[in-house]
Amino acid sequence: MTSDTASVGGRHNLLTPSEPFADRLERVVAEADVRNLSAQFSDAVNYNDPDAFSALWGANSVWEIGEPYVSRANGRAEIVALFCRLRQSWAFFVQLTHSGVIEFQSANAATARWSVREVARSPDGAQSYDNLAIYEDRLERAEGVWRFASRSYHYIWLSEAPLLGRSFPLPAHSYPSTTPEANTMSTAPLDYDGLMQANLARVFGERDASRRLKAIAQLYAPDATLYEPDAAAKGHAAINQAVEALLSHLPRDFAFSANGPAVGHHSVGRLRWQSGPPNGPVAVTGTDVAHFESGRIHSLYVFLDAIGT
């Protein structure tokens, strides 16, 4: 018997160099575990369970979402913060993981590719979301448990046409947690920095009105109000128009950037910012103060610093 064969029931089972498992049963179990990991991902998304979602990732993992909603998070903490930020925008969100293929590089490392569909609608019905996509994964097993080392989401088709029909929110007890005392989306800590940085970049830093309106629908409550020093705007459309008017008075090369992270407590956050051409000098500085309700901006107060301060 050579070193790459094994005798089973009087027959020889050839193990090629590319086969990382000693027998078929080990491979079947590993494939089942990986498929279950993907199913647990969709389940955590659908059940609004950030704790269960966190348990699926390795400590140094990476989560990427491609065009047109580009996002990237590094490490478990950033990944969970991104999950909370994305998920809280929707009244309901359903992810369906369909067929997938798995390739094992070793008994503890694999890649996978899955066909996925997602459907969602905002609380006020103004924003709808329906897509087909591919998830590409790298997976690692540590201490017998498979987790994601990276996930990359690639859109194939996207529709934002209004979704018809009624949605029926399930009661809280219908969402069993896979971990003790897991937080639901309604009780998850607010990511003040992530939300206010997203507002600075995707609303005040976005010159395309349609993309800006989509961001406003995700980040702001339907009855939100934007308070500027000399004006106020209420509702998504009015806020979009107010930002459009502001940007029309700024040179096109002006960009907004944060002066440090946002801080907050008791549903009120603060972010200091500056604006000017990419290579300076800084033309204006200011502070945004936001009041949040149900994870979205309900009111935003823009304060401008006096010139020279």
PDB file of N, CA, C and O in Angstrom, residues 69 78 106 194 207 227 229 240 288 296:
ATOM      1  N   TYR A  69     -23.939  49.874  -3.792  1.00  0.00           N
ATOM      2  CA  TYR A  69     -23.930  50.275  -2.387  1.00  0.00           C
ATOM      3  C   TYR A  69     -22.630  49.791  -1.742  1.00  0.00           C
ATOM      4  O   TYR A  69     -22.618  48.862  -0.938  1.00  0.00           O
ATOM      5  N   GLU A  78     -16.528  45.961  13.544  1.00  0.00           N
ATOM      6  CA  GLU A  78     -16.968  46.794  12.415  1.00  0.00           C
ATOM      7  C   GLU A  78     -18.060  46.096  11.615  1.00  0.00           C
ATOM      8  O   GLU A  78     -18.996  46.743  11.128  1.00  0.00           O
ATOM      9  N   SER A 106      -8.219  22.795   2.330  1.00  0.00           N
ATOM     10  CA  SER A 106      -7.699  21.898   3.362  1.00  0.00           C
ATOM     11  C   SER A 106      -8.875  21.522   4.243  1.00  0.00           C
ATOM     12  O   SER A 106     -10.007  21.960   4.014  1.00  0.00           O
ATOM     13  N   GLY A 194     -20.684  55.653  12.896  1.00  0.00           N
ATOM     14  CA  GLY A 194     -21.021  55.120  11.583  1.00  0.00           C
ATOM     15  C   GLY A 194     -22.172  55.854  10.919  1.00  0.00           C
ATOM     16  O   GLY A 194     -22.124  56.167   9.726  1.00  0.00           O
ATOM     17  N   ARG A 207     -23.395  64.633  -4.654  1.00  0.00           N
ATOM     18  CA  ARG A 207     -23.969  65.646  -5.551  1.00  0.00           C
ATOM     19  C   ARG A 207     -25.039  65.080  -6.476  1.00  0.00           C
ATOM     20  O   ARG A 207     -25.774  65.842  -7.098  1.00  0.00           O
ATOM     21  N   TYR A 227     -32.208  71.218  10.446  1.00  0.00           N
ATOM     22  CA  TYR A 227     -32.172  72.595  10.899  1.00  0.00           C
ATOM     23  C   TYR A 227     -30.817  73.198  10.529  1.00  0.00           C
ATOM     24  O   TYR A 227     -29.777  72.789  11.045  1.00  0.00           O
ATOM     25  N   PRO A 229     -28.653  77.083  10.023  1.00  0.00           N
ATOM     26  CA  PRO A 229     -28.707  78.358  10.752  1.00  0.00           C
ATOM     27  C   PRO A 229     -29.839  79.279  10.324  1.00  0.00           C
ATOM     28  O   PRO A 229     -30.418  79.994  11.166  1.00  0.00           O
ATOM     29  N   ASN A 240     -33.526  66.707   0.941  1.00  0.00           N
ATOM     30  CA  ASN A 240     -32.740  66.540  -0.290  1.00  0.00           C
ATOM     31  C   ASN A 240     -32.591  67.868  -1.029  1.00  0.00           C
ATOM     32  O   ASN A 240     -31.501  68.216  -1.503  1.00  0.00           O
ATOM     33  N   ASP A 288     -22.267  68.905  13.459  1.00  0.00           N
ATOM     34  CA  ASP A 288     -23.608  68.353  13.312  1.00  0.00           C
ATOM     35  C   ASP A 288     -24.030  67.734  14.645  1.00  0.00           C
ATOM     36  O   ASP A 288     -23.257  66.991  15.259  1.00  0.00           O
ATOM     37  N   ARG A 296     -32.612  55.913  13.476  1.00  0.00           N
ATOM     38  CA  ARG A 296     -32.472  56.822  12.340  1.00  0.00           C
ATOM     39  C   ARG A 296     -32.516  58.272  12.822  1.00  0.00           C
ATOM     40  O   ARG A 296     -33.053  58.582  13.896  1.00  0.00           O
TER      41      ARG A 296
END
